[in-house]
Amino acid sequence: MNMTKKLPSKSNGGGGLSLDPLRDWWAGAAGWQRWGVYVLLIIGALLLPSNAIGSFMAPSGADWAAMLSDQIAIYVLLAIGLNVVVGMAGLLDLGYVAFYAVGGYTIAIFAVKYDWSFWETLVLAIVFAAASGVILGAPTLRLRGDYLAIVTLGFGEIVKRTANNSDYVNGPRGVQGIPHPPTLSEFEIFGVQPFSYGILDSRPYYYMLVFFIVLAIIFVKRLERSRVGRAWTSIREDEDAAELMGVPTFRFKLAAFAIGAAIGGSGGVVFAAKQTSILPTNFEFMVSALVLAAVVLGGSGSIPGAMLGAFVVAWLPERFRFLDDYRMLLFGAALVAMMIFRPEGLWPSRQRKAELAEGGGGMGHMGAEVGEQQTGAAAEVTK
């Protein structure tokens, strides 16, 4: 990569609104300023279910808090996990919903059949999902690009069809009677009991997901800045070169699969506990496709971008539900327009942006290139 030239802002690709000034401010921000922003973001996330915000975000009369817990927060958590695999390690995974299903069915089996508690099954589901990532990755991660994509797509279908044809989990009838998480406290603030989990109020589940999202961000961010993150970057940029330089690529790719799967499994547990029942049809390929679209739309390799993309992908179809059959058409048109005007994503990372501008790297080299922008944006990496 050419890392010596600095580009004018208009040549950074994508055009339109640039986040570079914000990034420059953030790069030079003092520690207390960063912590202040973190606290404000968490407070904003906790205030998001309020009716004042919901009246705009869900004008069709839908339950805004339920929309947040059942779709938006779940998709954000899944996008953070898939971003580890796709955005950081550059591995195209089309069967991510399988790990989500492993988490859901783990709590369904162990809580319903063996009376395990929510927290016990949560830990077990994370372990099982990570093990599933290793089982899938061990024989397949020597493949690349479209070959890896097809294999992972097949794994997602295998998990769904196994559940659909297994009497042990009631086949297509699914599992009912999954218990809610135990109420931790009757503590109440502004009319909300944030630790009381029932069927009527979705807000406690949303707050639980926010907690998991924060934990996932801290964990992934720490990895990104470590030797593991640098190894993922080298694999994403040029796997052959990384291997020649002594990076054990297979081991790090396997770790990416396991970590991404574990995060997806935790989302499946919360989803099943909130719904109290799961069906094989909850884990269709479309979930994988939408989460992948969220990562790419938001900015592959960027945690804020993946979260923003997940929010857009989960929220837009519900925001335009009043259009009935035309809402998915409008949703698809909106995604196409966004990728035309922001081909690198809504919030791309500097490093990923430079790699794409050079026309290589990432997602197994499957069309992730942004052609005709090979004008030296790699200089952004140096910032």
Short mmCIF file of C-alpha atoms in Angstrom, two decimals:
data_model
loop_
_atom_site.label_atom_id
_atom_site.label_comp_id
_atom_site.label_asym_id
_atom_site.label_seq_id
_atom_site.Cartn_x
_atom_site.Cartn_y
_atom_site.Cartn_z
CA MET A 1 0.00 0.00 0.00
CA ASN A 2 1.12 3.49 -0.75
CA MET A 3 1.20 5.13 2.64
CA THR A 4 3.08 8.27 1.76
CA LYS A 5 0.66 10.53 -0.05
CA LYS A 6 -2.13 12.56 1.47
CA LEU A 7 -5.27 13.05 -0.50
CA PRO A 8 -7.63 15.94 -0.83
CA SER A 9 -10.85 15.19 1.02
CA LYS A 10 -12.92 14.84 -2.17
CA SER A 11 -10.81 11.99 -3.39
CA ASN A 12 -11.31 9.92 -0.28
CA GLY A 13 -14.01 8.03 -2.08
CA GLY A 14 -17.73 8.05 -1.77
CA GLY A 15 -18.01 11.84 -1.76
CA GLY A 16 -20.71 13.51 0.28
CA LEU A 17 -20.51 14.06 4.01
CA SER A 18 -17.06 13.33 5.38
CA LEU A 19 -16.46 12.11 8.92
CA ASP A 20 -12.81 13.12 8.82
CA PRO A 21 -13.21 16.30 10.94
CA LEU A 22 -14.97 14.27 13.63
CA ARG A 23 -12.25 11.63 13.47
CA ASP A 24 -9.54 14.29 13.70
CA TRP A 25 -11.18 15.76 16.79
CA TRP A 26 -11.55 12.30 18.33
CA ALA A 27 -7.91 11.43 17.62
CA GLY A 28 -6.77 14.48 19.59
CA ALA A 29 -9.44 14.37 22.31
CA ALA A 30 -8.33 14.14 25.91
CA GLY A 31 -9.22 11.15 28.02
CA TRP A 32 -11.96 12.94 29.97
CA GLN A 33 -13.55 14.09 26.71
CA ARG A 34 -13.68 10.53 25.40
CA TRP A 35 -15.17 9.22 28.62
CA GLY A 36 -17.71 12.05 28.52
CA VAL A 37 -18.78 10.99 25.04
CA TYR A 38 -19.03 7.35 26.13
CA VAL A 39 -21.25 8.29 29.08
CA LEU A 40 -23.48 10.48 26.89
CA LEU A 41 -23.86 7.69 24.34
CA ILE A 42 -24.86 5.19 27.02
CA ILE A 43 -27.35 7.68 28.52
CA GLY A 44 -28.74 8.29 25.04
CA ALA A 45 -29.13 4.54 24.49
CA LEU A 46 -30.97 4.18 27.82
CA LEU A 47 -33.33 7.06 26.96
CA LEU A 48 -34.05 5.73 23.47
CA PRO A 49 -37.23 3.78 24.43
CA SER A 50 -38.99 6.95 25.63
CA ASN A 51 -42.37 7.76 24.12
CA ALA A 52 -41.18 11.13 22.83
CA ILE A 53 -38.63 9.44 20.60
CA GLY A 54 -40.93 6.54 19.77
CA SER A 55 -43.64 8.86 18.42
CA PHE A 56 -41.30 9.77 15.56
CA MET A 57 -39.41 6.51 15.16
CA ALA A 58 -42.55 4.32 15.16
CA PRO A 59 -45.38 6.58 13.97
CA SER A 60 -47.55 3.69 12.78
CA GLY A 61 -48.50 2.86 16.36
CA ALA A 62 -46.03 -0.01 16.73
CA ASP A 63 -44.53 -0.68 20.14
CA TRP A 64 -41.26 1.24 19.90
CA ALA A 65 -39.73 -0.48 22.94
CA ALA A 66 -40.56 -3.90 21.46
CA MET A 67 -39.09 -2.83 18.13
CA LEU A 68 -35.90 -1.84 19.92
CA SER A 69 -35.55 -5.08 21.86
CA ASP A 70 -36.83 -7.58 19.28
CA GLN A 71 -35.11 -6.23 16.19
CA ILE A 72 -32.84 -3.22 16.42
CA ALA A 73 -30.75 -4.12 19.48
CA ILE A 74 -30.57 -7.79 18.41
CA TYR A 75 -29.34 -6.78 14.96
CA VAL A 76 -26.79 -4.39 16.46
CA LEU A 77 -25.38 -7.18 18.63
CA LEU A 78 -25.29 -9.60 15.67
CA ALA A 79 -23.63 -6.97 13.47
CA ILE A 80 -20.87 -6.44 16.05
CA GLY A 81 -20.20 -10.18 16.02
CA LEU A 82 -20.28 -10.56 12.24
CA ASN A 83 -18.08 -7.48 11.88
CA VAL A 84 -15.31 -9.43 13.64
CA VAL A 85 -15.50 -12.11 10.95
CA VAL A 86 -16.22 -10.03 7.86
CA GLY A 87 -14.89 -6.60 8.64
CA MET A 88 -11.82 -7.35 10.75
CA ALA A 89 -10.65 -10.74 9.45
CA GLY A 90 -12.03 -10.40 5.91
CA LEU A 91 -13.90 -13.74 5.89
CA LEU A 92 -17.21 -13.83 4.05
CA ASP A 93 -19.75 -15.65 6.24
CA LEU A 94 -23.25 -16.18 4.81
CA GLY A 95 -24.38 -18.59 7.52
CA TYR A 96 -24.07 -16.38 10.58
CA VAL A 97 -27.68 -17.05 11.54
CA ALA A 98 -26.60 -20.59 12.48
CA PHE A 99 -24.79 -19.31 15.58
CA TYR A 100 -27.81 -17.20 16.47
CA ALA A 101 -29.88 -20.39 16.24
CA VAL A 102 -27.40 -22.33 18.39
CA GLY A 103 -27.85 -19.77 21.15
CA GLY A 104 -31.64 -19.86 20.88
CA TYR A 105 -31.91 -23.64 20.86
CA THR A 106 -29.42 -24.00 23.70
CA ILE A 107 -31.64 -22.09 26.09
CA ALA A 108 -34.71 -23.78 24.64
CA ILE A 109 -33.33 -27.26 25.37
CA PHE A 110 -31.57 -26.71 28.67
CA ALA A 111 -34.09 -24.33 30.24
CA VAL A 112 -37.20 -26.25 29.19
CA LYS A 113 -36.01 -29.86 29.42
CA TYR A 114 -33.42 -29.61 32.21
CA ASP A 115 -34.58 -26.51 34.15
CA TRP A 116 -31.31 -24.65 33.83
CA SER A 117 -31.46 -20.97 34.73
CA PHE A 118 -31.17 -18.18 32.17
CA TRP A 119 -27.66 -17.22 33.27
CA GLU A 120 -26.42 -20.80 33.19
CA THR A 121 -27.81 -21.33 29.70
CA LEU A 122 -26.39 -17.99 28.57
CA VAL A 123 -22.86 -19.11 29.45
CA LEU A 124 -23.47 -22.53 27.92
CA ALA A 125 -24.90 -21.01 24.73
CA ILE A 126 -21.86 -18.76 24.31
CA VAL A 127 -19.58 -21.80 24.71
CA PHE A 128 -21.67 -23.90 22.31
CA ALA A 129 -21.81 -21.12 19.72
CA ALA A 130 -18.05 -20.58 19.92
CA ALA A 131 -17.53 -24.34 19.59
CA SER A 132 -19.82 -24.31 16.55
CA GLY A 133 -17.64 -21.61 15.03
CA VAL A 134 -14.58 -23.81 15.57
CA ILE A 135 -16.39 -26.87 14.16
CA LEU A 136 -17.40 -24.92 11.07
CA GLY A 137 -14.10 -23.12 10.70
CA ALA A 138 -11.67 -26.01 11.26
CA PRO A 139 -12.40 -27.84 7.99
CA THR A 140 -13.40 -24.82 5.90
CA LEU A 141 -11.16 -21.87 6.69
CA ARG A 142 -8.52 -22.97 4.22
CA LEU A 143 -11.06 -21.96 1.59
CA ARG A 144 -11.40 -18.37 0.47
CA GLY A 145 -13.84 -16.01 -1.18
CA ASP A 146 -16.90 -17.49 -2.82
CA TYR A 147 -15.95 -21.05 -1.78
CA LEU A 148 -15.99 -20.08 1.89
CA ALA A 149 -19.23 -18.15 1.38
CA ILE A 150 -20.96 -21.22 -0.09
CA VAL A 151 -19.76 -23.48 2.74
CA THR A 152 -20.96 -21.11 5.44
CA LEU A 153 -24.26 -20.70 3.63
CA GLY A 154 -24.63 -24.47 3.72
CA PHE A 155 -23.87 -24.58 7.45
CA GLY A 156 -26.65 -22.11 8.14
CA GLU A 157 -29.11 -24.24 6.20
CA ILE A 158 -27.92 -27.44 7.93
CA VAL A 159 -28.63 -26.01 11.38
CA LYS A 160 -32.08 -24.78 10.39
CA ARG A 161 -33.08 -28.01 8.65
CA THR A 162 -31.73 -30.14 11.47
CA ALA A 163 -33.96 -28.25 13.89
CA ASN A 164 -36.85 -28.53 11.48
CA ASN A 165 -36.54 -32.32 11.21
CA SER A 166 -35.59 -33.21 14.77
CA ASP A 167 -38.28 -34.55 17.08
CA TYR A 168 -36.05 -33.69 20.04
CA VAL A 169 -36.82 -29.99 19.50
CA ASN A 170 -40.36 -30.56 18.15
CA GLY A 171 -39.39 -30.06 14.51
CA PRO A 172 -41.31 -27.27 12.75
CA ARG A 173 -43.50 -26.71 15.85
CA GLY A 174 -40.46 -25.40 17.69
CA VAL A 175 -40.00 -25.10 21.44
CA GLN A 176 -42.47 -23.26 23.67
CA GLY A 177 -42.40 -22.34 27.31
CA ILE A 178 -38.90 -20.90 27.42
CA PRO A 179 -38.68 -19.02 30.74
CA HIS A 180 -37.99 -15.32 30.95
CA PRO A 181 -34.79 -14.23 32.70
CA PRO A 182 -35.29 -14.11 36.48
CA THR A 183 -36.20 -10.72 37.89
CA LEU A 184 -33.14 -9.28 39.57
CA SER A 185 -34.78 -6.39 41.41
CA GLU A 186 -38.06 -4.50 41.75
CA PHE A 187 -36.06 -1.27 41.58
CA GLU A 188 -38.05 1.38 39.70
CA ILE A 189 -36.99 4.60 38.03
CA PHE A 190 -39.32 6.89 36.07
CA GLY A 191 -41.96 4.16 36.04
CA VAL A 192 -39.63 1.52 34.61
CA GLN A 193 -38.37 -1.58 36.39
CA PRO A 194 -35.19 -2.18 34.37
CA PHE A 195 -34.39 -5.52 36.03
CA SER A 196 -37.90 -7.03 36.01
CA TYR A 197 -38.39 -9.37 33.05
CA GLY A 198 -41.94 -10.19 32.05
CA ILE A 199 -44.12 -10.41 28.99
CA LEU A 200 -45.64 -6.93 28.94
CA ASP A 201 -42.67 -4.58 29.14
CA SER A 202 -39.94 -4.90 26.50
CA ARG A 203 -37.71 -2.23 27.96
CA PRO A 204 -35.84 -4.46 30.47
CA TYR A 205 -34.82 -6.76 27.58
CA TYR A 206 -33.60 -3.76 25.62
CA TYR A 207 -31.51 -2.61 28.60
CA MET A 208 -30.07 -6.12 28.90
CA LEU A 209 -29.12 -6.03 25.22
CA VAL A 210 -27.53 -2.61 25.67
CA PHE A 211 -25.42 -4.12 28.46
CA PHE A 212 -24.36 -7.02 26.21
CA ILE A 213 -23.61 -4.61 23.35
CA VAL A 214 -21.37 -2.49 25.59
CA LEU A 215 -19.53 -5.62 26.77
CA ALA A 216 -19.12 -6.82 23.18
CA ILE A 217 -17.78 -3.43 22.07
CA ILE A 218 -15.21 -3.33 24.89
CA PHE A 219 -14.11 -6.90 24.18
CA VAL A 220 -13.85 -6.46 20.41
CA LYS A 221 -12.17 -3.07 20.69
CA ARG A 222 -9.53 -4.50 23.03
CA LEU A 223 -8.90 -7.30 20.57
CA GLU A 224 -8.70 -4.88 17.66
CA ARG A 225 -5.89 -2.96 19.34
CA SER A 226 -3.98 -6.11 20.29
CA ARG A 227 -1.74 -8.49 18.38
CA VAL A 228 -4.87 -10.40 17.42
CA GLY A 229 -6.40 -7.36 15.74
CA ARG A 230 -3.19 -6.62 13.84
CA ALA A 231 -3.09 -10.22 12.65
CA TRP A 232 -6.70 -9.97 11.43
CA THR A 233 -5.84 -6.79 9.56
CA SER A 234 -2.87 -8.42 7.85
CA ILE A 235 -5.01 -11.43 6.88
CA ARG A 236 -7.75 -9.21 5.54
CA GLU A 237 -5.35 -7.13 3.52
CA ASP A 238 -3.25 -9.94 2.04
CA GLU A 239 -3.46 -13.40 3.54
CA ASP A 240 -0.58 -14.81 1.50
CA ALA A 241 1.74 -12.00 2.57
CA ALA A 242 0.65 -12.42 6.20
CA GLU A 243 1.43 -16.13 6.08
CA LEU A 244 4.83 -15.49 4.53
CA MET A 245 5.57 -13.03 7.33
CA GLY A 246 4.95 -15.77 9.89
CA VAL A 247 1.39 -14.97 10.96
CA PRO A 248 -0.46 -18.22 11.82
CA THR A 249 -3.39 -17.24 9.64
CA PHE A 250 -5.49 -20.35 10.17
CA ARG A 251 -5.38 -19.97 13.96
CA PHE A 252 -6.40 -16.30 13.87
CA LYS A 253 -9.17 -16.94 11.35
CA LEU A 254 -10.50 -19.69 13.58
CA ALA A 255 -10.43 -17.30 16.55
CA ALA A 256 -12.39 -14.72 14.55
CA PHE A 257 -15.04 -17.31 13.71
CA ALA A 258 -15.32 -18.45 17.33
CA ILE A 259 -15.56 -14.91 18.75
CA GLY A 260 -18.10 -13.80 16.17
CA ALA A 261 -20.14 -16.95 16.80
CA ALA A 262 -20.09 -16.46 20.57
CA ILE A 263 -21.50 -12.95 20.24
CA GLY A 264 -24.20 -14.22 17.87
CA GLY A 265 -25.10 -17.00 20.31
CA SER A 266 -25.67 -14.53 23.13
CA GLY A 267 -28.15 -12.68 20.92
CA GLY A 268 -30.04 -15.92 20.30
CA VAL A 269 -30.41 -16.52 24.04
CA VAL A 270 -31.95 -13.11 24.71
CA PHE A 271 -34.24 -13.44 21.70
CA ALA A 272 -35.56 -16.84 22.81
CA ALA A 273 -36.00 -15.76 26.43
CA LYS A 274 -37.92 -12.66 25.36
CA GLN A 275 -40.20 -14.51 22.92
CA THR A 276 -40.61 -17.62 25.19
CA SER A 277 -40.71 -19.76 22.05
CA ILE A 278 -38.62 -20.34 18.96
CA LEU A 279 -39.26 -21.90 15.57
CA PRO A 280 -36.85 -23.02 12.82
CA THR A 281 -38.35 -20.28 10.65
CA ASN A 282 -36.89 -17.68 13.04
CA PHE A 283 -33.47 -18.54 11.62
CA GLU A 284 -33.88 -18.08 7.89
CA PHE A 285 -31.06 -17.12 5.54
CA MET A 286 -32.57 -13.65 5.30
CA VAL A 287 -31.30 -12.90 8.81
CA SER A 288 -27.73 -13.63 7.71
CA ALA A 289 -28.21 -11.53 4.59
CA LEU A 290 -29.58 -8.56 6.50
CA VAL A 291 -26.84 -8.64 9.15
CA LEU A 292 -24.21 -8.86 6.42
CA ALA A 293 -25.92 -5.96 4.64
CA ALA A 294 -25.81 -4.02 7.91
CA VAL A 295 -22.05 -4.54 8.25
CA VAL A 296 -21.31 -3.55 4.66
CA LEU A 297 -23.78 -0.67 4.67
CA GLY A 298 -22.44 0.76 7.90
CA GLY A 299 -18.79 0.32 7.00
CA SER A 300 -17.09 -3.05 7.14
CA GLY A 301 -14.42 -3.13 9.84
CA SER A 302 -15.90 -0.20 11.75
CA ILE A 303 -17.75 -0.95 15.00
CA PRO A 304 -19.73 2.34 14.97
CA GLY A 305 -20.45 1.72 11.29
CA ALA A 306 -21.71 -1.82 11.86
CA MET A 307 -23.98 -0.56 14.65
CA LEU A 308 -25.31 2.28 12.51
CA GLY A 309 -25.88 -0.07 9.59
CA ALA A 310 -27.74 -2.54 11.81
CA PHE A 311 -29.93 0.24 13.14
CA VAL A 312 -30.83 1.36 9.61
CA VAL A 313 -31.45 -2.16 8.32
CA ALA A 314 -33.66 -3.11 11.27
CA TRP A 315 -35.50 0.18 11.59
CA LEU A 316 -36.25 1.28 8.01
CA PRO A 317 -38.71 -1.54 7.12
CA GLU A 318 -40.63 -0.89 10.35
CA ARG A 319 -40.56 2.89 9.89
CA PHE A 320 -42.32 2.51 6.54
CA ARG A 321 -44.65 -0.32 7.53
CA PHE A 322 -47.65 1.87 6.66
CA LEU A 323 -46.68 1.42 3.00
CA ASP A 324 -47.61 -2.27 3.27
CA ASP A 325 -46.31 -4.21 0.25
CA TYR A 326 -44.25 -1.29 -1.01
CA ARG A 327 -42.16 -0.89 2.11
CA MET A 328 -39.62 -3.57 1.14
CA LEU A 329 -39.35 -1.99 -2.31
CA LEU A 330 -38.59 1.34 -0.68
CA PHE A 331 -36.19 -0.34 1.75
CA GLY A 332 -34.28 -1.96 -1.13
CA ALA A 333 -34.16 1.32 -3.03
CA ALA A 334 -32.83 3.09 0.05
CA LEU A 335 -30.04 0.49 0.42
CA VAL A 336 -29.09 0.82 -3.24
CA ALA A 337 -29.02 4.61 -2.98
CA MET A 338 -26.85 4.46 0.14
CA MET A 339 -24.33 2.14 -1.50
CA ILE A 340 -24.19 4.37 -4.60
CA PHE A 341 -23.47 7.52 -2.62
CA ARG A 342 -21.53 5.87 0.23
CA PRO A 343 -19.87 2.78 -1.33
CA GLU A 344 -17.51 2.42 1.63
CA GLY A 345 -20.37 2.49 4.12
CA LEU A 346 -21.99 5.12 6.26
CA TRP A 347 -19.19 5.12 8.85
CA PRO A 348 -16.10 3.39 7.41
CA SER A 349 -12.89 3.07 9.37
CA ARG A 350 -9.91 4.97 7.98
CA GLN A 351 -7.87 1.84 7.47
CA ARG A 352 -10.63 -0.09 5.77
CA LYS A 353 -11.42 2.90 3.61
CA ALA A 354 -7.84 3.06 2.40
CA GLU A 355 -7.76 -0.68 1.66
CA LEU A 356 -10.92 -0.45 -0.42
CA ALA A 357 -9.61 2.61 -2.25
CA GLU A 358 -6.61 0.54 -3.31
CA GLY A 359 -8.98 -2.02 -4.74
CA GLY A 360 -8.12 -5.07 -2.69
CA GLY A 361 -8.56 -6.86 0.57
CA GLY A 362 -11.51 -7.83 2.60
CA MET A 363 -14.33 -10.33 2.36
CA GLY A 364 -12.27 -12.70 0.30
CA HIS A 365 -11.86 -10.18 -2.49
CA MET A 366 -15.50 -10.69 -3.47
CA GLY A 367 -16.41 -7.41 -5.00
CA ALA A 368 -15.39 -5.40 -1.99
CA GLU A 369 -13.22 -3.28 -4.22
CA VAL A 370 -14.17 0.28 -4.94
CA GLY A 371 -12.79 0.75 -8.41
CA GLU A 372 -11.38 3.87 -9.99
CA GLN A 373 -10.37 5.33 -6.64
CA GLN A 374 -6.83 4.05 -6.54
CA THR A 375 -5.42 7.50 -6.10
CA GLY A 376 -3.59 7.15 -2.86
CA ALA A 377 -6.21 7.11 -0.16
CA ALA A 378 -3.95 4.70 1.66
CA ALA A 379 -2.35 7.73 3.19
CA GLU A 380 -5.34 7.84 5.50
CA VAL A 381 -3.93 4.79 7.27
CA THR A 382 -1.15 6.90 8.63
CA LYS A 383 -3.58 9.12 10.56
#
